[in-house]
Structure formats: structure tokens, C-alpha cells
XYZ file of C-alpha atoms in Angstrom:
340
model
C 69.280 109.076 103.326
C 72.150 111.387 102.401
C 75.574 111.138 104.028
C 76.128 114.898 103.736
C 75.525 116.623 107.121
C 74.661 119.906 105.357
C 71.837 118.144 103.541
C 70.576 116.870 106.901
C 70.138 120.449 108.078
C 68.252 121.342 104.899
C 65.923 118.384 105.419
C 65.321 119.394 109.029
C 64.298 122.898 107.964
C 62.003 121.614 105.235
C 60.058 119.123 107.377
C 57.683 120.297 110.112
C 56.966 119.048 113.651
C 57.965 115.701 115.105
C 58.794 114.419 111.633
C 61.607 116.971 111.463
C 63.355 115.395 114.439
C 62.907 111.883 113.040
C 64.245 112.841 109.626
C 67.202 114.685 111.093
C 68.101 111.858 113.463
C 67.967 109.199 110.747
C 69.984 111.400 108.434
C 72.679 112.076 111.011
C 72.808 108.376 111.901
C 73.606 107.657 108.268
C 76.381 110.257 108.401
C 77.804 108.592 111.527
C 77.815 105.149 109.891
C 79.610 106.483 106.814
C 82.195 108.277 108.916
C 82.789 105.160 111.035
C 83.343 103.144 107.871
C 85.826 105.686 106.523
C 87.722 105.763 109.813
C 87.887 101.952 109.949
C 89.180 101.816 106.375
C 91.827 104.422 107.099
C 92.953 102.504 110.188
C 93.292 99.277 108.188
C 95.423 100.623 105.368
C 96.790 103.905 106.692
C 97.461 106.504 104.006
C 97.924 103.835 101.321
C 95.207 101.967 99.399
C 94.816 98.865 97.263
C 93.222 100.680 94.339
C 95.454 103.730 94.121
C 96.293 103.191 90.432
C 93.069 101.512 89.318
C 92.126 104.374 87.021
C 95.457 106.187 86.653
C 97.599 103.184 85.707
C 95.548 99.978 85.698
C 98.319 97.886 84.113
C 101.064 98.708 86.615
C 100.900 95.424 88.537
C 101.069 93.291 85.393
C 103.978 95.373 84.065
C 105.948 94.894 87.282
C 105.114 91.191 87.370
C 106.324 90.702 83.797
C 109.563 92.557 84.501
C 110.256 90.531 87.616
C 109.392 87.258 85.883
C 111.982 88.033 83.226
C 114.614 89.004 85.797
C 114.091 85.919 87.971
C 114.026 83.615 84.941
C 117.394 85.019 83.891
C 118.834 84.762 87.401
C 116.834 83.281 90.300
C 119.069 85.023 92.829
C 117.684 88.357 91.611
C 114.449 87.617 93.469
C 116.317 87.623 96.766
C 118.234 90.749 95.766
C 115.085 92.770 95.061
C 113.468 91.590 98.300
C 116.568 92.688 100.224
C 116.596 96.035 98.423
C 113.034 96.687 99.569
C 113.923 95.817 103.172
C 116.964 98.105 103.069
C 114.826 100.893 101.619
C 112.014 100.671 104.172
C 114.310 100.555 107.204
C 115.974 103.853 106.253
C 113.482 106.710 106.628
C 110.588 104.592 105.368
C 109.595 102.954 102.083
C 110.419 105.944 99.877
C 112.824 104.611 97.213
C 115.653 106.647 98.746
C 117.932 103.636 98.287
C 117.644 104.054 94.517
C 119.080 107.589 94.459
C 122.615 108.091 93.172
C 124.907 110.425 95.105
C 124.743 114.116 94.182
C 126.633 117.273 95.072
C 124.081 117.981 97.793
C 123.886 114.566 99.491
C 125.693 111.258 99.858
C 123.088 108.577 99.397
C 122.537 105.064 100.679
C 124.067 102.970 97.903
C 127.565 103.082 99.350
C 126.627 102.761 103.016
C 128.264 99.840 104.817
C 125.301 97.440 104.556
C 124.712 98.288 100.880
C 128.049 98.852 99.135
C 129.039 95.999 96.801
C 126.065 94.154 98.255
C 122.644 95.532 97.323
C 122.008 94.729 93.667
C 119.226 94.802 91.109
C 119.028 98.538 90.493
C 118.974 97.921 86.740
C 115.955 95.630 87.150
C 113.971 98.423 88.802
C 115.192 100.833 86.099
C 113.927 98.536 83.358
C 110.524 98.102 85.023
C 110.257 101.859 85.577
C 110.893 102.446 81.870
C 108.039 100.125 80.968
C 105.718 101.725 83.528
C 106.547 105.217 82.247
C 105.747 104.120 78.703
C 102.311 102.990 79.873
C 101.460 105.850 82.238
C 103.911 108.723 82.389
C 104.739 110.468 85.672
C 102.140 108.476 87.605
C 103.677 105.527 89.501
C 106.364 106.108 92.111
C 109.598 104.161 92.240
C 108.717 103.324 95.850
C 105.517 101.575 94.757
C 107.320 99.763 91.946
C 109.855 98.419 94.456
C 107.082 97.305 96.823
C 105.327 95.404 94.026
C 108.606 93.961 92.737
C 109.492 92.578 96.184
C 106.104 90.854 96.443
C 106.469 89.328 92.982
C 110.066 88.274 93.681
C 108.912 86.164 96.625
C 105.960 84.683 94.787
C 107.978 83.808 91.671
C 110.351 81.765 93.839
C 107.507 79.725 95.287
C 106.595 81.948 98.209
C 103.303 83.588 99.152
C 101.630 86.582 97.594
C 99.900 89.450 99.383
C 97.987 92.619 98.683
C 100.348 95.566 98.253
C 98.939 98.867 99.458
C 99.962 101.665 97.094
C 100.252 105.424 97.000
C 103.829 105.956 98.199
C 105.776 108.866 96.802
C 109.515 109.127 96.248
C 112.056 110.788 98.517
C 113.865 113.931 97.418
C 117.041 113.028 99.276
C 118.924 110.105 100.815
C 121.337 109.658 103.720
C 124.319 107.348 103.938
C 124.620 107.911 107.684
C 120.977 106.934 108.228
C 121.548 103.721 106.274
C 124.563 102.909 108.410
C 122.572 103.526 111.593
C 119.261 101.811 110.820
C 120.111 98.490 109.168
C 120.848 95.532 111.460
C 124.065 93.722 110.593
C 124.803 89.992 110.291
C 126.551 90.024 113.669
C 123.562 91.445 115.545
C 122.378 89.966 118.834
C 118.760 88.946 119.405
C 118.246 91.976 121.648
C 119.563 94.278 118.933
C 117.318 92.698 116.298
C 114.229 93.020 118.490
C 115.065 96.654 119.251
C 115.848 97.684 115.671
C 112.718 96.062 114.269
C 110.715 97.442 117.171
C 111.930 100.927 116.296
C 110.142 100.474 112.960
C 106.905 99.302 114.565
C 107.563 95.619 113.910
C 107.083 92.997 116.616
C 109.525 90.209 117.537
C 107.195 87.826 115.656
C 107.372 90.080 112.582
C 111.157 90.137 112.893
C 111.422 86.361 113.110
C 109.089 85.889 110.147
C 110.862 88.509 108.022
C 114.218 86.881 108.802
C 112.841 83.924 106.855
C 113.669 85.950 103.739
C 117.085 84.339 104.224
C 115.627 81.147 102.815
C 116.690 82.562 99.428
C 119.791 84.323 98.205
C 123.541 84.311 98.564
C 125.873 85.980 101.037
C 129.444 87.226 100.812
C 132.144 85.511 102.855
C 132.926 88.743 104.731
C 129.415 88.744 106.236
C 129.608 85.285 107.804
C 133.349 84.703 108.348
C 133.100 85.597 112.024
C 130.393 82.988 112.541
C 132.041 80.035 110.822
C 135.387 80.622 112.538
C 134.341 82.098 115.876
C 130.887 80.942 117.007
C 130.480 77.937 119.289
C 126.799 77.271 118.496
C 127.428 76.080 114.956
C 127.230 72.639 113.362
C 130.844 71.515 112.904
C 130.403 69.938 109.471
C 128.436 72.966 108.267
C 131.210 75.286 109.445
C 133.849 73.151 107.748
C 131.886 73.167 104.491
C 131.625 76.958 104.479
C 135.295 77.337 105.431
C 136.290 75.550 102.212
C 135.282 78.580 100.152
C 135.573 81.311 102.801
C 139.124 81.476 104.180
C 140.059 83.329 107.347
C 141.556 86.083 105.218
C 140.863 87.047 101.628
C 137.989 86.016 99.404
C 135.644 88.532 100.994
C 133.264 88.550 98.032
C 133.066 84.780 97.555
C 129.406 83.769 97.717
C 127.638 81.015 99.614
C 123.923 80.165 99.799
C 122.240 81.473 102.953
C 120.030 78.378 102.939
C 122.229 75.563 101.672
C 119.293 73.133 101.420
C 117.049 74.974 98.923
C 118.830 78.255 98.078
C 116.498 79.285 95.239
C 113.170 78.200 96.761
C 111.129 80.295 99.155
C 110.253 77.767 101.869
C 110.690 77.172 105.602
C 114.035 75.353 105.328
C 115.737 78.385 106.891
C 114.117 77.537 110.229
C 114.943 73.839 109.890
C 118.567 74.906 109.422
C 118.466 77.011 112.585
C 117.215 74.011 114.562
C 120.392 72.145 113.564
C 122.702 75.126 114.202
C 123.213 75.786 110.490
C 122.277 79.459 110.387
C 124.798 81.189 108.126
C 124.824 84.537 109.927
C 125.372 85.047 113.638
C 122.141 87.073 113.605
C 120.283 84.127 112.072
C 121.307 81.662 114.758
C 120.390 84.202 117.445
C 116.753 83.406 116.655
C 117.302 79.854 117.943
C 119.846 80.020 120.706
C 117.988 79.617 123.969
C 116.117 82.901 123.643
C 112.609 84.268 123.286
C 112.151 83.280 119.631
C 113.093 79.593 119.970
C 109.486 78.406 120.223
C 108.422 80.363 117.145
C 111.375 79.092 115.100
C 110.383 75.558 116.068
C 106.795 76.202 114.952
C 107.900 77.668 111.616
C 110.273 74.756 111.007
C 107.373 72.324 111.246
C 104.603 74.454 109.783
C 105.405 76.097 106.447
C 101.872 77.469 106.188
C 102.204 79.383 109.442
C 105.507 80.848 108.297
C 104.342 82.080 104.889
C 101.168 83.509 106.386
C 103.097 85.438 109.029
C 105.692 86.499 106.473
C 103.064 87.967 104.144
C 101.420 89.894 106.983
C 104.780 91.205 108.175
C 105.669 92.344 104.647
C 102.480 94.421 104.513
C 103.401 96.010 107.842
C 106.973 96.652 106.735
C 105.706 98.204 103.504
C 103.746 100.715 105.560
C 106.772 102.144 107.395
C 106.677 105.954 107.149
C 105.579 106.299 103.509
C 105.597 109.695 101.840
C 102.078 110.418 100.592
C 99.947 113.222 99.166
C 101.998 116.388 98.674
C 105.132 114.850 100.196
C 108.017 113.816 97.937
C 107.409 113.334 94.231
C 106.928 110.735 91.511
C 110.410 110.399 90.054
C 110.705 109.980 86.298
C 114.125 108.357 86.777
C 114.495 106.291 89.939
C 118.175 107.244 90.270
C 117.663 111.005 90.537
C 115.113 113.583 91.633
C 113.144 115.349 88.928
């Protein structure tokens, strides 16, 4: 039977007697089933879809993967940098590539906000991937979708999980430094602040604790953890002393240290093992295991890497669905650094 309700009416008019009612009822039942399926699909993926570029740019995922493989091979830390860029993009007015916009005469963007200045890196990697994507399918794939795919590949290339990236985001036409300053949790955040700020984005405390596991890779500047290694009581003494050797009480703000000293370039669950022994580098890290509501989950993740990576992948899908621009909203930028 047809799934078009107008055709159901035509059938009803064409068939006489009791058969008319039977035909119409069966036809409308088919319509109801189709509509239920469409509604269920929309609820599962929201406005985004897995096959958004299947016909328009079928090679986009392989292009992004190749670009990220080259970047991570050249510098493993770049994987962590791209993952962090995606997080900092999504938490500021949604996953819309606003973080990639340079300042203009009409707005001051996010690049020089407190959490991003001299910190977020990898813009040139996204630029290079965008160039390759444009060469394959011009004016088709958004910078926001490229960043979402790049973050997934960054994790996977460093030994972490993979997941299905829903696509169809469009790019923002503006950016806001003040919004970046207001929406990104800092390294000195309390557990209550973390739960609230992630909750404001529709992410649960479990999502927050899993996503914090991104700190199993990457490096941090001395200025971001100085307060912890010199001022916190709930810190392993030998760990603090080790970090103090390269991060003095004054000066050396940009000196780097691995966030996870055990396996800094491998995406694993060592981050949670570190928290169990009071070796979280940031104050906000150790807040996840400090006698609070997330202690039990941290303990589970520390002993069950499979549970962690599974939860992390699911949380990344949810984070990637924060307030995307879709349909007629925004645009597909030709240059990720500026509006068309």
C-alpha cells in the first residue's frame, strides 16, 4: 500500500462498499507506520544524519582521515589539540565552527578568549583538510562537520574508540569572545561547577566524567596547573614535586607537562588510574575523585577500559549534537577562518 495519505483518499473513492473501508484503513495504517518510523529516526539523530554527504561528497570521511593521519604522524600531540578544539567549539553556541573564525571589524571572536588564547592549536590542520575537501567537492562540506570528523579520527588514531559522526552541521556567521569566556569550564573548576556547566549543554554527570577522560592525551601549560601543584592538599607529594621541577611558582607559564604522565600519547583509561592515586594534573580533574558523586564511576573506569571508551564514544556523539546550525541556518564556509 502507498504511504501517501492523498492516495489513500483516491483509493477510498475508487472502491465501493465495505471494501472501501478496508482499503482505506489498511492504507492509512501504512501511513501511520511510515510516520512513526520517520519520527523515531528524527528522535535518534536530531537534525543531523549519518549519510548527509553520501551523494554530495562521498569521499569526505576518507579525506579527513588522511589529513588527520598525516597530522598525528607528524606530531601525536595534535590529536589531543584537535579534540580539545572540537570541545571548545561545541560548548560555545553549539558545534558551528565559530572557534575557527578570525576576528573582524564587526566581531571579536573566540580565538583570543581566556580559555583559547595561546592554548587552542591546530587551526592550520583544519585549514589543510578543508582545502582537500574543497578540491573534491566545492562549497559542500561545512567546517563544523570537518572538525567533528577530525576529532573522532584524532581519538581513534591515538588508540581510542571510533564512533558514527552525524553530519549536516552548517557554519556560524559570527563568533563571540565573551561567550567563550563564559561557557568553557576552567582547570580550577569545582565538581559542582563542572556538573552545572556540562548540564547546561544537555550532558549528564556521567557524560562529563567520561568526556574528562580526553585528558588521557595531550599537554598542559604550567599556568593552568600551578595552583594545584603548589596549593592543593589532595595531591600525591612526589607527583607534585615532579611537576614543580619544570613549573616554578612564578615564570615559565607556557612550559608544558603531560596531562597523563603515564601514557601521554595513548588514548586509554590511565587518566582515571591517576585520579585514584591523587595524580590529576588539574584541580578540576581531581575533583572527579575527591569524595564526591563521581568517585564510584572513576573507580569503574580505572578498572574497566572498555566501559570508559564506550561511554566516551556515546558522550562524544551527544556533545556533537549541541545546538547545530542546520538547513537554512548559517552557511558552508569556503574558508574556515572567515565568512563567505
